[in-house]
Coordinates of C-alpha atoms in Angstrom, one line a residue:
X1 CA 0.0 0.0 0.0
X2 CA 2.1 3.1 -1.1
X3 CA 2.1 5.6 1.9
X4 CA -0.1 8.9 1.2
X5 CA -0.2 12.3 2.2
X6 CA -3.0 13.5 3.8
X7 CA -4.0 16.3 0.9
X8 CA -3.2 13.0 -1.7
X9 CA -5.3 10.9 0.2
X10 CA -8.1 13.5 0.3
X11 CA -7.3 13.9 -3.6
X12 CA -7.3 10.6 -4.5
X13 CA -10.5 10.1 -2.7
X14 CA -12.2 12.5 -4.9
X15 CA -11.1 11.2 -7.8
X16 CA -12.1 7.4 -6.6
X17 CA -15.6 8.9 -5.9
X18 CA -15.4 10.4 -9.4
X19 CA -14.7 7.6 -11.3
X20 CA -17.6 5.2 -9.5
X21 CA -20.0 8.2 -10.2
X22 CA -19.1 8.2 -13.8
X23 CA -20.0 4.5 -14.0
X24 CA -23.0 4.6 -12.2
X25 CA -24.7 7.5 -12.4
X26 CA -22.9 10.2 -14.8
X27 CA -25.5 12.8 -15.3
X28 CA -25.0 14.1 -12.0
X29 CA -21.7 15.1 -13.1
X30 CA -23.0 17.4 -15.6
X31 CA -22.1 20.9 -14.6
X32 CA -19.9 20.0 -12.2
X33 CA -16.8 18.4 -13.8
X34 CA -15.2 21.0 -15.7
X35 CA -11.2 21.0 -17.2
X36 CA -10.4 22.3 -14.3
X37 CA -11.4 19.0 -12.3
X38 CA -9.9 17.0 -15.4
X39 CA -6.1 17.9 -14.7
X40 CA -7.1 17.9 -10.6
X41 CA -8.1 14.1 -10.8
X42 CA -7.8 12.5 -14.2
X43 CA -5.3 10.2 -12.8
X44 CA -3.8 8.8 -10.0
X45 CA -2.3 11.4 -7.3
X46 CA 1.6 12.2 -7.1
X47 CA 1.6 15.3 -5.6
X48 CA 5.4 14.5 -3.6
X49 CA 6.2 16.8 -0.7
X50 CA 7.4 19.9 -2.2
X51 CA 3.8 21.4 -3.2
X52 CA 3.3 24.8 -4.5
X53 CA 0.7 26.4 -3.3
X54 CA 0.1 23.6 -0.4
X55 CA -2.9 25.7 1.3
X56 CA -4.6 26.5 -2.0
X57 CA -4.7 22.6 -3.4
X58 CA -6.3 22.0 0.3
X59 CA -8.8 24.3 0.2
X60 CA -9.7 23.2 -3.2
X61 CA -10.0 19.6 -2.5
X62 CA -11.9 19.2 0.1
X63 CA -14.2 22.2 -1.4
X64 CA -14.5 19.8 -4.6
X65 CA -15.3 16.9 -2.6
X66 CA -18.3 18.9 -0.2
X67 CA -19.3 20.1 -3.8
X68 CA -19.9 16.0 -4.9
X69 CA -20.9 14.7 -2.1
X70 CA -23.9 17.6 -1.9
X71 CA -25.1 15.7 -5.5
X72 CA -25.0 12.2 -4.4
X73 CA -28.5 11.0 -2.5
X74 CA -27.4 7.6 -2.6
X75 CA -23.7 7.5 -2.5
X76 CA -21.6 4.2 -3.3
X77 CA -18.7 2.7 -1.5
X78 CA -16.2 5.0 -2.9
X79 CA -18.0 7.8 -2.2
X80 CA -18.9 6.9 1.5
X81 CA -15.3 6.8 1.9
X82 CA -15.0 10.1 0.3
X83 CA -17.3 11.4 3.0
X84 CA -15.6 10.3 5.8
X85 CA -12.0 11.1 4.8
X86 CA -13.5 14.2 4.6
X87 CA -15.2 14.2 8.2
X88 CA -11.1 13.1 9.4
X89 CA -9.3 15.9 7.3
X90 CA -12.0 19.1 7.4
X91 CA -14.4 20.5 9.2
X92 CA -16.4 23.6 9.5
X93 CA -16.1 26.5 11.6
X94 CA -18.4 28.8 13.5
X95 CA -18.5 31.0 10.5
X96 CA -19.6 27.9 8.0
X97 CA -15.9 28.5 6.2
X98 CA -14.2 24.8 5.3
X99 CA -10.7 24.2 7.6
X100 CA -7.9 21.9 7.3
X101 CA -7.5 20.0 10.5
X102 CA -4.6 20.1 12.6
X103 CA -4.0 18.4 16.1
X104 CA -4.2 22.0 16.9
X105 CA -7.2 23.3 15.3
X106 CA -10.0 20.8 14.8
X107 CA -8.3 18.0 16.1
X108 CA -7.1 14.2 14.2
X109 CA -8.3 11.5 14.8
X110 CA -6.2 8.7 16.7
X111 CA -4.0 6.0 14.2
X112 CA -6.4 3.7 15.3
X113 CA -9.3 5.0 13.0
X114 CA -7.8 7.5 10.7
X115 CA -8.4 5.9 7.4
X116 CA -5.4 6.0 5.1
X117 CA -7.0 4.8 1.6
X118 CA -9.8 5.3 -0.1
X119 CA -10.2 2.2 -1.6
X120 CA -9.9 -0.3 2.1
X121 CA -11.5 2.2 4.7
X122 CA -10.4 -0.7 7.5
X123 CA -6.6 -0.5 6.7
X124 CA -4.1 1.3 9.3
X125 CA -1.3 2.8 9.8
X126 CA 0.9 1.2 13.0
X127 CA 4.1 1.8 14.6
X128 CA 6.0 -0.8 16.6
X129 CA 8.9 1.1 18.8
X130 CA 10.8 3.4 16.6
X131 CA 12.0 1.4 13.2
X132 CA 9.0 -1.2 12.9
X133 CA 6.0 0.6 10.8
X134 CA 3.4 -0.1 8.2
X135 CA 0.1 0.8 6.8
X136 CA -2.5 -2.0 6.3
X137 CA -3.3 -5.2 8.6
X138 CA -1.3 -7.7 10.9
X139 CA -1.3 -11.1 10.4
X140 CA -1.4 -13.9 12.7
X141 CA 0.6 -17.2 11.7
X142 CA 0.0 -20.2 14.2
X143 CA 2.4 -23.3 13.4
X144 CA 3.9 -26.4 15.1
X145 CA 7.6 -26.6 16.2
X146 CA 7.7 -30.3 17.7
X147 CA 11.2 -31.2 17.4
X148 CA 11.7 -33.9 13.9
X149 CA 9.1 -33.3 12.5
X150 CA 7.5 -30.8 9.1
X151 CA 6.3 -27.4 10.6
X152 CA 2.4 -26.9 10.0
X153 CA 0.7 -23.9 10.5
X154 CA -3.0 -24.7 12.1
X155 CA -4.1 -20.9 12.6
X156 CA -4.4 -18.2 10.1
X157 CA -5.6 -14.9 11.8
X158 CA -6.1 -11.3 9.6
X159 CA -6.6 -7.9 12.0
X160 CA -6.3 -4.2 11.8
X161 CA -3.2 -2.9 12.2
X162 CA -3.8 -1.0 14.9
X163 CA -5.2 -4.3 16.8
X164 CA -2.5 -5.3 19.3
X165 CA -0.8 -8.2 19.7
X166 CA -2.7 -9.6 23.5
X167 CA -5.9 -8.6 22.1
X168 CA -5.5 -11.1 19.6
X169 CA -4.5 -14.1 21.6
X170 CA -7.5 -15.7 22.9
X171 CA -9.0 -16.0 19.1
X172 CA -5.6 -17.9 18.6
X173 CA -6.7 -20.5 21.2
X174 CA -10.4 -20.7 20.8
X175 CA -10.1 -21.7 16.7
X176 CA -7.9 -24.5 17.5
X177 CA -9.5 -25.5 20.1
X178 CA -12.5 -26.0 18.3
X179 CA -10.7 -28.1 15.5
X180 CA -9.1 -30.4 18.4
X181 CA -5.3 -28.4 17.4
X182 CA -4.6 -27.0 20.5
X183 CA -0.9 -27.8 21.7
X184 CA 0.2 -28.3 25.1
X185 CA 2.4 -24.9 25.3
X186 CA 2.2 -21.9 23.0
X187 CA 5.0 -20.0 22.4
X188 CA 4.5 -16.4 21.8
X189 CA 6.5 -13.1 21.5
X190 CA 6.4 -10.5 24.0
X191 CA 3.7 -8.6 22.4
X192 CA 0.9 -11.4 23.0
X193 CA 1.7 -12.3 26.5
X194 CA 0.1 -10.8 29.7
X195 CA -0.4 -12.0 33.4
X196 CA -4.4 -12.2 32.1
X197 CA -3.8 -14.5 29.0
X198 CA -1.0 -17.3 30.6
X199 CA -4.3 -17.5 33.8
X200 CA -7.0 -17.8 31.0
X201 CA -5.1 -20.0 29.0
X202 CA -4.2 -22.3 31.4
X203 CA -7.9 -22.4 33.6
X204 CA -9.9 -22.2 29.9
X205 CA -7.9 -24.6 27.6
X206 CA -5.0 -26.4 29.9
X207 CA -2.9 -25.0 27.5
X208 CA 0.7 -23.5 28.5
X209 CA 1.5 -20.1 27.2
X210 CA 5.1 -19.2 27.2
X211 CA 7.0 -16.0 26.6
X212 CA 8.4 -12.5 27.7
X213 CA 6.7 -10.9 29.7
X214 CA 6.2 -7.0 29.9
X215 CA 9.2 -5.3 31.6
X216 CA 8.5 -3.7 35.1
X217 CA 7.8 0.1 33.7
X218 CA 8.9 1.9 36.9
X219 CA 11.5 4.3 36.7
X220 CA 13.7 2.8 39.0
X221 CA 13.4 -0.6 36.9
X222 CA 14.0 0.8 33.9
X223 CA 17.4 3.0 35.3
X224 CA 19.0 -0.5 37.2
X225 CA 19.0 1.7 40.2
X226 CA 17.0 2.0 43.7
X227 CA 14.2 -0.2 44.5
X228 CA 12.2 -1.7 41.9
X229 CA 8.8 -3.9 43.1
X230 CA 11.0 -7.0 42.4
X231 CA 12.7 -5.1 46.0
X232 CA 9.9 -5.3 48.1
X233 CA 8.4 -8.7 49.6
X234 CA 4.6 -9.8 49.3
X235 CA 2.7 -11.2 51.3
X236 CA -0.4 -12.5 49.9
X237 CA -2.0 -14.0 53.0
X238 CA -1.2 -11.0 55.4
X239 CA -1.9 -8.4 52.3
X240 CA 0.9 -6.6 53.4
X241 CA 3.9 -5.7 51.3
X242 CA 7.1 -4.9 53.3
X243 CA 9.9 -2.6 51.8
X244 CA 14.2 -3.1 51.3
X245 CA 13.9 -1.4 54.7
X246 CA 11.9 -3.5 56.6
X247 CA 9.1 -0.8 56.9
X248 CA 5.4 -2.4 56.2
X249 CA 2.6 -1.4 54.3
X250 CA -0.3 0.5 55.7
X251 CA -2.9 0.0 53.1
X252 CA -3.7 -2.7 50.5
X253 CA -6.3 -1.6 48.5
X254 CA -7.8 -3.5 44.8
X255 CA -7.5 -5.1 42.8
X256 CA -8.6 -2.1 40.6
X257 CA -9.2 -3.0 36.4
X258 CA -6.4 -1.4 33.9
X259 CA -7.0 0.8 31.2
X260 CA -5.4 -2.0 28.5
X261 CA -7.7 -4.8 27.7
X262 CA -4.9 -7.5 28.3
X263 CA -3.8 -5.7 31.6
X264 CA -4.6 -7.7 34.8
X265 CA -6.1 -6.6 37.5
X266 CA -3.6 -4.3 39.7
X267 CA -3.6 -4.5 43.5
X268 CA -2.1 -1.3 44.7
X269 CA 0.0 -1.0 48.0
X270 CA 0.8 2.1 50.2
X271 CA 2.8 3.3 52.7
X272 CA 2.4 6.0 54.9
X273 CA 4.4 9.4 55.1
X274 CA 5.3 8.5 58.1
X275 CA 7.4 5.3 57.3
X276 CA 8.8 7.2 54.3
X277 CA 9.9 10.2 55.5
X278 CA 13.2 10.4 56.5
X279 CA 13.9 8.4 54.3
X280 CA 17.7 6.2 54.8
X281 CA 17.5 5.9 50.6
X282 CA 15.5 8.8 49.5
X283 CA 16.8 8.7 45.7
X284 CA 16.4 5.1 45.7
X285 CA 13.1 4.6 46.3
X286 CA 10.4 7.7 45.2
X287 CA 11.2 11.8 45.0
X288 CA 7.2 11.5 46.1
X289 CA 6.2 11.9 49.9
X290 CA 5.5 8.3 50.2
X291 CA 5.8 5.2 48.3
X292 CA 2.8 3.2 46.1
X293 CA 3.7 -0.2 45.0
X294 CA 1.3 -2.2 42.6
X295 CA 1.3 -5.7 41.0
X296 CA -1.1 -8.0 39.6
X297 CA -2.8 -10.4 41.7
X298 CA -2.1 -13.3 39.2
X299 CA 1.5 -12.9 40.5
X300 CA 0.9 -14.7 43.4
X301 CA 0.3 -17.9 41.4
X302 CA 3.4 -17.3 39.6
X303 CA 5.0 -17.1 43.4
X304 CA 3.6 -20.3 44.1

C-alpha cells in the first residue's frame, strides 16, 4: 500500500468517488466536472512533498469533494469513503468557512481509526517502537515446532493494524481448540503475553502459554538503580507488602481493572508518610512523599 499524504489521500478520494460516479450515475456530473477537475483528478495522485501552493490545493480539494458529495443522495462505497475522509481531514467553523485539521485546530483522529486509503476504509497505519511501521493489517501465523518433524501452521488470523498483539491471543486458542489443534504450550512473542492470557489460558484450555513478559515500567526498573517492586516482599496471606527497609505497608487496596484490555487486575499498596519520611535511601526509592507499589494479583500464582 504506497504511503499517502494526507492532501493526496483527500485527492485521490475525490477522484475514486469520481470515477464510481461516472459508471454509475454520470448525469450528476453534468455541470460539475469541468477541465479544471480534469487535470485535478484524471489520474492517480503524485503530488510528492514539495507542493506549491500547499494551502490552496487543500482548500480546493476538500471544497471539490463537499461540492460532490452535496449531489449524491445515494452514495456508493467510494463515495462513502469520500465522505468520511473528509469528516477526518475538514471540518467547518463557526462562521460555515471549510478548515484543514490540525491536532491543533480541529483536532485528528487517533492512528487507530484515521483511514489512510480510499479504496480499504479498515486499513491502518501502526508503529511498533521506533524502526518497525506499516500501513494495512497484521497477520497472525499459528504453526507447530515439535522437534523432527515438518512445521504446520494450524491458525491463520487477519486484524487491523492497529489491533495489538494480546488482544489477539484468545482467538488464537479458541479456533484451534475447536478443531481439536490446541498444543500443550504456546510459544508467543512478548507482544501477545500478559499476566491475564497465561491464567485464561491455562484455567480455559490447559494450554501452557510461554514468553516474555512486559518489563516492570517503573523508573527505578527501567534505570537499574533503587528499588524496583522485584525489591519489596509480598505477602499475599497477610496483604501486606514490606519494603528493602523492613518498613510495612499500611494499606492494601484492589485489585482495581487497567486501562489495557490485556492488563490484569492491579492491587495497589501504600505506605504512609510516616514510614517514608526520612527516608535512609530517599533517591532510591520515590522523589514523592511516600511510596505506592502495585502488582497484579495473578503474580501470586506465579509465586507459588
Amino acid at each position: 500500500m504506497r504511503d499517502l499524504t494526507r492532501l493526496e489521500l483527500v485527492t485521490e478520494a475525490v477522484r475514486a468517488a469520481l470515477e464510481e460516479v461516472a459508471r454509475t450515475a454520470g448525469h450528476l456530473l453534468i455541470g460539475l466536472v469541468d477541465e479544471d477537475w480534469g487535470r485535478r483528478y484524471g489520474r492517480p495522485v503524485r503530488l510528492g512533498k514539495n507542493l506549491t501552493r500547499p494551502k490552496t490545493r487543500i482548500l480546493a480539494a476538500g471544497d471539490d469533494a463537499c461540492r460532490l458529495l452535496e449531489r449524491l443522495h445515494r452514495p456508493g462505497p467510494q463515495a462513502e469513503a469520500l465522505r468520511q475522509v473528509v469528516v477526518q481531514n475538514h471540518y467547518r467553523d463557526a462562521a460555515g468557512r471549510l478548515r484543514w485539521r490540525t491536532a491543533d485546530d480541529g483536532g485528528l483522529p487517533p492512528s487507530s481509526s484515521a483511514i489512510i486509503s480510499p479504496y480499504d476504509t479498515t486499513a491502518r497505519y501502526v508503529r511498533h517502537g521506533h524502526i518497525i511501521r506499516w500501513k494495512g493489517f497484521a497477520a497472525h501465523l499459528t504453526e507447530t515446532c515439535a522437534p523432527g518433524s515438518v512445521n504446520v501452521i494450524t491458525d491463520v488470523a487477519t486484524t487491523s493494524a492497529a489491533t495489538s498483539d494480546a488482544q489477539v491471543l484468545p482467538g488464537l486458542r479458541a479456533r484451534p481448540a475447536r478443531r481439536g489443534l490446541l498444543p500443550a504450550e504456546h510459544l508467543v512473542d512478548g507482544g501477545y503475553t500478559s499476566l491475564v492470557h497465561l491464567e485464561r489460558a491455562a484455567a480455559e484450555h490447559q494450554v501452557t502459554v510461554s514468553g516474555p513478559l512486559t518489563v516492570n515500567p517503573t523508573r527505578q526498573h527501567r534505570l537499574g538503580e533503587g528499588f524496583s517492586r522485584d525489591d519489596f516482599h509480598i505477602d499475599f496471606d497477610r496483604q501486606q507488602v514490606t519494603c528493602p527497609n523492613g518498613k510495612v505497608s499500611a494499606g492494601w487496596h484492589g485489585p482495581y481493572p487497567t486501562s489495557e484490555l490485556a492488563g490484569a487486575p492491579l492491587i495497589v499498596t501504600r505506605f504512609a508518610k510516616n514510614q517514608c519520611q526520612p527516608s535512609p535511601d530517599p533517591p532510591r526509592c520515590t522523589s514523592a512523599p511516600a511510596r505506592n507499589v502495585g502488582f497484579p494479583r495473578e503474580l501470586r500464582d506465579l509465586q507459588l
